[in-house]
Tab-separated table of N, CA, C and O in Angstrom:
chain	number	residue	atom	x	y	z
A	1216	MET	N	-6.041	-106.305	-100.698
A	1216	MET	CA	-7.318	-106.727	-100.018
A	1216	MET	C	-8.343	-106.133	-101.597
A	1216	MET	O	-7.663	-105.039	-101.956
A	1217	LYS	N	-9.264	-106.598	-101.561
A	1217	LYS	CA	-10.692	-106.101	-102.754
A	1217	LYS	C	-11.570	-106.057	-102.326
A	1217	LYS	O	-12.081	-106.584	-101.390
A	1218	LEU	N	-11.777	-104.575	-102.324
A	1218	LEU	CA	-13.231	-103.976	-102.309
A	1218	LEU	C	-14.400	-104.135	-102.984
A	1218	LEU	O	-13.812	-104.063	-104.532
A	1219	SER	N	-15.595	-104.322	-102.985
A	1219	SER	CA	-16.529	-104.550	-103.858
A	1219	SER	C	-17.070	-103.302	-104.362
A	1219	SER	O	-16.449	-102.116	-103.344
A	1220	ARG	N	-17.941	-103.117	-105.264
A	1220	ARG	CA	-18.046	-101.912	-105.667
A	1220	ARG	C	-18.888	-101.103	-104.973
A	1220	ARG	O	-18.782	-99.746	-104.298
A	1221	PRO	N	-19.910	-101.655	-104.108
A	1221	PRO	CA	-20.623	-101.070	-103.098
A	1221	PRO	C	-20.165	-100.918	-102.160
A	1221	PRO	O	-20.619	-99.654	-101.554
A	1222	VAL	N	-19.449	-101.668	-101.535
A	1222	VAL	CA	-18.446	-100.782	-100.436
A	1222	VAL	C	-17.679	-99.624	-100.589
A	1222	VAL	O	-17.550	-99.053	-99.834
A	1223	SER	N	-17.042	-99.784	-102.163
A	1223	SER	CA	-16.279	-98.657	-102.146
A	1223	SER	C	-16.964	-97.305	-102.386
A	1223	SER	O	-16.749	-96.393	-102.100
A	1224	TRP	N	-18.014	-97.521	-102.551
A	1224	TRP	CA	-18.959	-96.458	-103.011
A	1224	TRP	C	-19.789	-95.917	-101.903
A	1224	TRP	O	-19.499	-94.499	-101.184
A	1225	PHE	N	-20.057	-97.080	-100.697
A	1225	PHE	CA	-20.183	-96.441	-99.394
A	1225	PHE	C	-19.134	-95.559	-98.781
A	1225	PHE	O	-19.542	-94.667	-97.909
A	1226	LEU	N	-17.975	-96.297	-98.605
A	1226	LEU	CA	-16.565	-95.520	-98.158
A	1226	LEU	C	-16.519	-94.092	-98.722
A	1226	LEU	O	-16.319	-93.241	-97.966
A	1227	LEU	N	-16.631	-94.175	-100.106
A	1227	LEU	CA	-16.094	-92.516	-100.801
A	1227	LEU	C	-17.546	-91.771	-99.966
A	1227	LEU	O	-17.166	-90.658	-99.815
A	1228	ALA	N	-19.107	-91.845	-100.016
A	1228	ALA	CA	-19.819	-91.372	-99.699
A	1228	ALA	C	-19.595	-91.098	-98.425
A	1228	ALA	O	-20.084	-89.945	-97.785
A	1229	PHE	N	-19.436	-92.068	-97.544
A	1229	PHE	CA	-19.058	-91.543	-96.061
A	1229	PHE	C	-18.092	-90.723	-95.892
A	1229	PHE	O	-18.250	-89.861	-94.971
A	1230	GLY	N	-17.187	-90.477	-96.449
A	1230	GLY	CA	-16.068	-89.395	-96.615
A	1230	GLY	C	-16.791	-88.272	-96.881
A	1230	GLY	O	-16.734	-86.882	-96.355
A	1231	VAL	N	-17.512	-88.142	-97.785
A	1231	VAL	CA	-18.008	-87.273	-98.494
A	1231	VAL	C	-19.156	-86.593	-97.313
A	1231	VAL	O	-19.409	-85.217	-97.019
A	1232	TRP	N	-19.669	-87.501	-96.940
A	1232	TRP	CA	-21.099	-87.156	-96.050
A	1232	TRP	C	-20.295	-86.596	-94.382
A	1232	TRP	O	-20.815	-85.476	-93.896
A	1233	SER	N	-18.964	-87.020	-93.865
A	1233	SER	CA	-18.304	-86.786	-93.136
A	1233	SER	C	-18.025	-85.100	-93.077
A	1233	SER	O	-17.948	-84.714	-92.487
A	1234	TRP	N	-17.304	-84.862	-94.607
A	1234	TRP	CA	-16.663	-83.382	-94.404
A	1234	TRP	C	-18.368	-82.399	-94.619
A	1234	TRP	O	-18.090	-81.404	-93.976
A	1235	VAL	N	-19.241	-82.683	-95.655
A	1235	VAL	CA	-20.519	-81.898	-95.469
A	1235	VAL	C	-20.954	-81.722	-93.769
A	1235	VAL	O	-21.004	-80.682	-93.270
A	1236	ILE	N	-21.170	-82.558	-93.209
A	1236	ILE	CA	-21.643	-82.622	-91.863
A	1236	ILE	C	-20.665	-81.457	-90.753
A	1236	ILE	O	-21.416	-80.996	-90.409
A	1237	TRP	N	-19.627	-81.911	-90.951
A	1237	TRP	CA	-18.410	-81.088	-90.019
A	1237	TRP	C	-18.308	-79.847	-90.501
A	1237	TRP	O	-17.891	-78.776	-89.604
A	1238	ILE	N	-18.476	-79.348	-91.783
A	1238	ILE	CA	-18.114	-78.137	-92.187
A	1238	ILE	C	-19.340	-77.509	-91.746
A	1238	ILE	O	-19.315	-76.272	-91.346
A	1239	THR	N	-20.540	-77.861	-91.901
A	1239	THR	CA	-21.509	-77.120	-91.128
A	1239	THR	C	-21.805	-76.868	-89.802
A	1239	THR	O	-21.766	-75.919	-89.132
A	1240	PHE	N	-21.383	-78.117	-89.113
A	1240	PHE	CA	-21.124	-77.950	-87.946
A	1240	PHE	C	-19.939	-76.813	-87.110
A	1240	PHE	O	-20.422	-76.089	-86.369
A	1241	VAL	N	-18.931	-76.609	-87.767
A	1241	VAL	CA	-17.952	-75.898	-87.411
A	1241	VAL	C	-18.390	-74.444	-87.596
A	1241	VAL	O	-17.983	-73.619	-87.050
A	1242	LYS	N	-19.291	-74.161	-88.987
A	1242	LYS	CA	-19.761	-72.940	-89.088
A	1242	LYS	C	-20.567	-72.721	-88.293
A	1242	LYS	O	-20.358	-71.285	-87.540
A	1243	ASN	N	-21.615	-73.394	-88.068
A	1243	ASN	CA	-22.381	-73.192	-86.587
A	1243	ASN	C	-21.658	-73.107	-85.508
A	1243	ASN	O	-22.118	-71.922	-84.497
A	1244	LEU	N	-20.826	-73.595	-85.185
A	1244	LEU	CA	-19.774	-73.274	-83.814
A	1244	LEU	C	-19.236	-71.943	-84.240
A	1244	LEU	O	-19.345	-71.351	-82.925
A	1245	VAL	N	-18.657	-71.588	-85.025
A	1245	VAL	CA	-18.205	-70.220	-84.831
A	1245	VAL	C	-19.006	-69.276	-84.812
A	1245	VAL	O	-19.293	-68.107	-84.492
A	1246	LYS	N	-20.552	-69.289	-85.424
A	1246	LYS	CA	-21.253	-68.158	-85.332
A	1246	LYS	C	-22.214	-68.384	-83.783
A	1246	LYS	O	-22.993	-67.579	-83.848
A	1247	ASP	N	-21.964	-69.371	-82.974
A	1247	ASP	CA	-22.349	-69.344	-81.906
A	1247	ASP	C	-22.674	-68.300	-80.747
A	1247	ASP	O	-21.867	-67.721	-80.764
A	1248	SER	N	-23.588	-68.527	-80.473
A	1248	SER	CA	-24.366	-66.783	-79.362
A	1248	SER	C	-24.811	-67.108	-78.477
A	1248	SER	O	-25.067	-66.496	-77.633
A	1249	SER	N	-24.910	-68.854	-78.039
A	1249	SER	CA	-25.208	-68.994	-76.867
A	1249	SER	C	-24.749	-69.138	-75.500
A	1249	SER	O	-24.864	-69.376	-74.401
A	1250	GLY	N	-23.305	-68.638	-75.799
A	1250	GLY	CA	-22.181	-68.587	-75.250
A	1250	GLY	C	-21.924	-69.962	-74.386
A	1250	GLY	O	-20.808	-69.981	-73.556
A	1251	LEU	N	-22.149	-70.996	-75.390
A	1251	LEU	CA	-21.207	-72.062	-74.921
A	1251	LEU	C	-19.628	-72.309	-75.484
A	1251	LEU	O	-18.972	-72.742	-74.933
A	1252	ALA	N	-19.963	-71.357	-77.168
A	1252	ALA	CA	-18.517	-71.830	-77.536
A	1252	ALA	C	-17.538	-70.538	-77.299
A	1252	ALA	O	-16.503	-70.442	-77.136
A	1253	PHE	N	-18.425	-69.550	-77.038
A	1253	PHE	CA	-17.456	-67.997	-76.675
A	1253	PHE	C	-17.830	-67.566	-75.252
A	1253	PHE	O	-19.025	-67.184	-75.121
A	1254	ASP	N	-16.706	-67.230	-74.540
A	1254	ASP	CA	-17.460	-66.351	-73.347
A	1254	ASP	C	-16.586	-65.144	-73.608
A	1254	ASP	O	-15.577	-65.066	-73.496
A	1255	ASP	N	-17.395	-64.333	-73.689
A	1255	ASP	CA	-16.668	-62.684	-73.813
A	1255	ASP	C	-15.491	-62.584	-75.068
A	1255	ASP	O	-14.623	-61.747	-74.627
A	1256	GLY	N	-16.340	-63.369	-75.895
A	1256	GLY	CA	-15.559	-63.137	-76.724
A	1256	GLY	C	-14.268	-63.964	-77.193
A	1256	GLY	O	-13.494	-64.109	-78.125
A	1257	HIS	N	-13.861	-64.945	-76.100
A	1257	HIS	CA	-12.892	-65.791	-76.255
A	1257	HIS	C	-13.075	-67.238	-75.988
A	1257	HIS	O	-14.506	-67.590	-75.580
A	1258	PRO	N	-12.766	-67.897	-77.155
A	1258	PRO	CA	-12.977	-69.432	-77.072
A	1258	PRO	C	-12.883	-69.934	-75.720
A	1258	PRO	O	-12.148	-70.208	-75.155
A	1259	THR	N	-14.158	-70.987	-75.335
A	1259	THR	CA	-14.235	-71.926	-74.356
A	1259	THR	C	-13.706	-73.376	-74.409
A	1259	THR	O	-13.138	-73.671	-75.604
A	1260	ALA	N	-13.487	-74.284	-73.474
A	1260	ALA	CA	-13.194	-75.518	-73.694
A	1260	ALA	C	-14.177	-76.164	-74.892
A	1260	ALA	O	-13.740	-77.035	-75.257
A	1261	TYR	N	-15.372	-76.070	-74.527
A	1261	TYR	CA	-16.312	-76.509	-75.599
A	1261	TYR	C	-16.026	-76.261	-76.855
A	1261	TYR	O	-15.974	-77.388	-77.695
A	1262	PHE	N	-15.587	-75.158	-76.911
A	1262	PHE	CA	-15.392	-74.866	-78.201
A	1262	PHE	C	-14.259	-75.613	-79.145
A	1262	PHE	O	-13.878	-75.978	-80.093
A	1263	PHE	N	-12.790	-75.591	-78.334
A	1263	PHE	CA	-11.416	-76.704	-78.456
A	1263	PHE	C	-12.207	-77.628	-78.648
A	1263	PHE	O	-11.573	-78.589	-79.507
A	1264	VAL	N	-12.763	-78.310	-77.448
A	1264	VAL	CA	-13.043	-79.969	-77.744
A	1264	VAL	C	-13.885	-80.196	-78.997
A	1264	VAL	O	-13.869	-81.104	-79.697
A	1265	HIS	N	-15.053	-79.453	-79.230
A	1265	HIS	CA	-15.778	-79.624	-81.017
A	1265	HIS	C	-14.842	-79.214	-82.017
A	1265	HIS	O	-15.127	-79.985	-82.963
A	1266	LEU	N	-13.839	-78.186	-81.787
A	1266	LEU	CA	-13.188	-77.808	-83.057
A	1266	LEU	C	-11.928	-79.490	-83.343
A	1266	LEU	O	-12.143	-79.742	-84.320
A	1267	THR	N	-11.824	-79.910	-82.215
A	1267	THR	CA	-10.578	-81.118	-82.358
A	1267	THR	C	-11.381	-82.252	-82.753
A	1267	THR	O	-11.164	-82.912	-83.417
A	1268	LEU	N	-12.704	-82.459	-82.193
A	1268	LEU	CA	-13.308	-83.516	-82.823
A	1268	LEU	C	-13.785	-83.572	-84.311
A	1268	LEU	O	-13.787	-84.382	-84.686
A	1269	ALA	N	-14.083	-82.109	-84.770
A	1269	ALA	CA	-14.362	-81.831	-85.942
A	1269	ALA	C	-13.058	-82.043	-86.553
A	1269	ALA	O	-13.128	-82.580	-88.065
A	1270	VAL	N	-11.920	-81.865	-86.691
A	1270	VAL	CA	-10.356	-81.730	-87.490
A	1270	VAL	C	-10.394	-83.437	-87.388
A	1270	VAL	O	-9.822	-83.964	-88.345
A	1271	VAL	N	-10.387	-84.045	-86.313
A	1271	VAL	CA	-10.159	-85.851	-86.369
A	1271	VAL	C	-10.883	-85.892	-87.301
A	1271	VAL	O	-10.847	-87.084	-88.013
A	1272	SER	N	-12.711	-85.739	-87.041
A	1272	SER	CA	-13.264	-86.460	-88.177
A	1272	SER	C	-13.041	-85.821	-89.494
A	1272	SER	O	-13.514	-86.645	-90.556
A	1273	PHE	N	-12.485	-84.896	-89.857
A	1273	PHE	CA	-12.278	-84.327	-91.239
A	1273	PHE	C	-10.947	-85.111	-91.806
A	1273	PHE	O	-11.124	-85.552	-93.088
A	1274	VAL	N	-10.119	-85.593	-90.956
A	1274	VAL	CA	-9.155	-86.779	-91.429
A	1274	VAL	C	-9.661	-88.276	-91.474
A	1274	VAL	O	-9.220	-88.608	-92.322
A	1275	LEU	N	-10.319	-88.471	-91.144
A	1275	LEU	CA	-10.910	-89.692	-90.894
A	1275	LEU	C	-11.963	-90.052	-92.080
A	1275	LEU	O	-11.772	-90.918	-92.909
A	1276	GLY	N	-12.721	-88.501	-92.423
A	1276	GLY	CA	-13.293	-88.779	-93.661
A	1276	GLY	C	-12.675	-88.663	-94.710
A	1276	GLY	O	-12.898	-89.236	-95.808
A	1277	THR	N	-11.483	-88.316	-94.831
A	1277	THR	CA	-10.817	-87.730	-95.672
A	1277	THR	C	-9.787	-89.238	-96.354
A	1277	THR	O	-9.955	-90.040	-97.259
A	1278	VAL	N	-9.502	-90.191	-95.012
A	1278	VAL	CA	-8.800	-91.137	-95.205
A	1278	VAL	C	-9.982	-92.537	-95.873
A	1278	VAL	O	-9.801	-92.898	-96.750
A	1279	VAL	N	-10.958	-92.362	-95.129
A	1279	VAL	CA	-12.133	-93.591	-95.384
A	1279	VAL	C	-12.194	-92.859	-96.807
A	1279	VAL	O	-12.910	-94.294	-97.443
A	1280	GLY	N	-13.036	-91.983	-97.258
A	1280	GLY	CA	-13.098	-91.432	-98.660
A	1280	GLY	C	-12.161	-91.686	-99.630
A	1280	GLY	O	-12.301	-92.259	-100.810
A	1281	GLY	N	-10.576	-91.541	-99.214
A	1281	GLY	CA	-9.660	-92.110	-100.160
A	1281	GLY	C	-9.487	-93.779	-100.389
A	1281	GLY	O	-9.161	-94.056	-101.429
A	1282	ILE	N	-9.856	-94.221	-99.500
A	1282	ILE	CA	-9.983	-95.727	-99.590
A	1282	ILE	C	-10.803	-96.216	-100.399
A	1282	ILE	O	-10.718	-97.218	-101.193
A	1283	GLY	N	-12.334	-95.681	-100.155
A	1283	GLY	CA	-13.257	-96.012	-101.558
A	1283	GLY	C	-12.865	-95.508	-102.605
A	1283	GLY	O	-13.136	-96.445	-103.677
A	1284	LEU	N	-12.199	-94.534	-102.937
A	1284	LEU	CA	-11.797	-93.990	-103.588
A	1284	LEU	C	-10.713	-94.933	-104.410
A	1284	LEU	O	-10.867	-95.095	-105.869
A	1285	ARG	N	-10.029	-95.271	-103.712
A	1285	ARG	CA	-8.934	-96.049	-104.134
A	1285	ARG	C	-9.306	-97.679	-105.067
A	1285	ARG	O	-9.129	-98.168	-106.040
A	1286	GLY	N	-10.200	-98.004	-103.850
A	1286	GLY	CA	-11.315	-99.014	-104.285
A	1286	GLY	C	-11.870	-98.978	-105.867
A	1286	GLY	O	-11.984	-99.962	-106.686
A	1287	LEU	N	-12.357	-97.917	-105.790
A	1287	LEU	CA	-13.459	-97.884	-107.220
A	1287	LEU	C	-12.260	-97.510	-108.204
A	1287	LEU	O	-12.523	-98.101	-109.752
A	1288	ARG	N	-11.107	-96.875	-107.923
A	1288	ARG	CA	-10.243	-97.072	-108.956
A	1288	ARG	C	-9.694	-98.298	-110.005
A	1288	ARG	O	-9.405	-98.572	-110.367
A	1289	ALA	N	-9.509	-99.191	-108.582
A	1289	ALA	CA	-8.967	-100.456	-108.536
A	1289	ALA	C	-9.826	-101.308	-109.679
A	1289	ALA	O	-9.710	-101.991	-110.320
A	1290	LEU	N	-10.935	-101.015	-109.353
A	1290	LEU	CA	-11.954	-101.951	-109.846
A	1290	LEU	C	-12.249	-101.425	-111.418
A	1290	LEU	O	-12.281	-102.145	-112.218
A	1291	SER	N	-11.839	-100.110	-111.708
A	1291	SER	CA	-11.982	-99.514	-112.705
A	1291	SER	C	-10.884	-99.883	-114.001
A	1291	SER	O	-11.171	-100.379	-114.930
A	1292	ARG	N	-9.745	-100.186	-113.053
A	1292	ARG	CA	-8.675	-100.863	-113.695
A	1292	ARG	C	-8.981	-102.436	-114.127
A	1292	ARG	O	-8.305	-102.749	-115.385
A	1293	THR	N	-9.366	-103.046	-113.049
A	1293	THR	CA	-9.880	-104.359	-113.156
A	1293	THR	C	-10.445	-104.575	-114.346
A	1293	THR	O	-10.514	-105.536	-115.276
A	1294	SER	N	-11.969	-103.886	-114.473
A	1294	SER	CA	-12.829	-104.022	-115.578
A	1294	SER	C	-12.024	-103.928	-117.149
A	1294	SER	O	-12.574	-104.288	-118.003
A	1295	ARG	N	-11.245	-102.756	-117.091
A	1295	ARG	CA	-10.473	-102.493	-118.049
A	1295	ARG	C	-9.982	-103.155	-118.749
A	1295	ARG	O	-9.304	-103.526	-119.672
A	1296	ALA	N	-9.015	-104.146	-117.751
A	1296	ALA	CA	-8.274	-105.388	-118.371
A	1296	ALA	C	-8.782	-106.376	-119.031
A	1296	ALA	O	-8.126	-107.495	-119.373
A	1297	SER	N	-10.069	-106.468	-118.428
A	1297	SER	CA	-10.757	-108.035	-118.603
A	1297	SER	C	-11.095	-107.861	-120.014
A	1297	SER	O	-11.576	-107.079	-120.791
């Protein structure tokens, strides 16, 4: 399958965006003082659920961004060969 340049850039940008957003979220989750993430210093179910969401989003962001990067590299090789 061939990806267009705009689609490849979108996928790469989505991957980067996913990492930026979820890293910020995890930092805030770890520093949470509202009692949702930690109860008497121990992680709660809320913490583990949201940490799982973040890890899954890191993996998906990496995969989607990688597809976009591969699409851009393929387009670059095609344009050089022409």
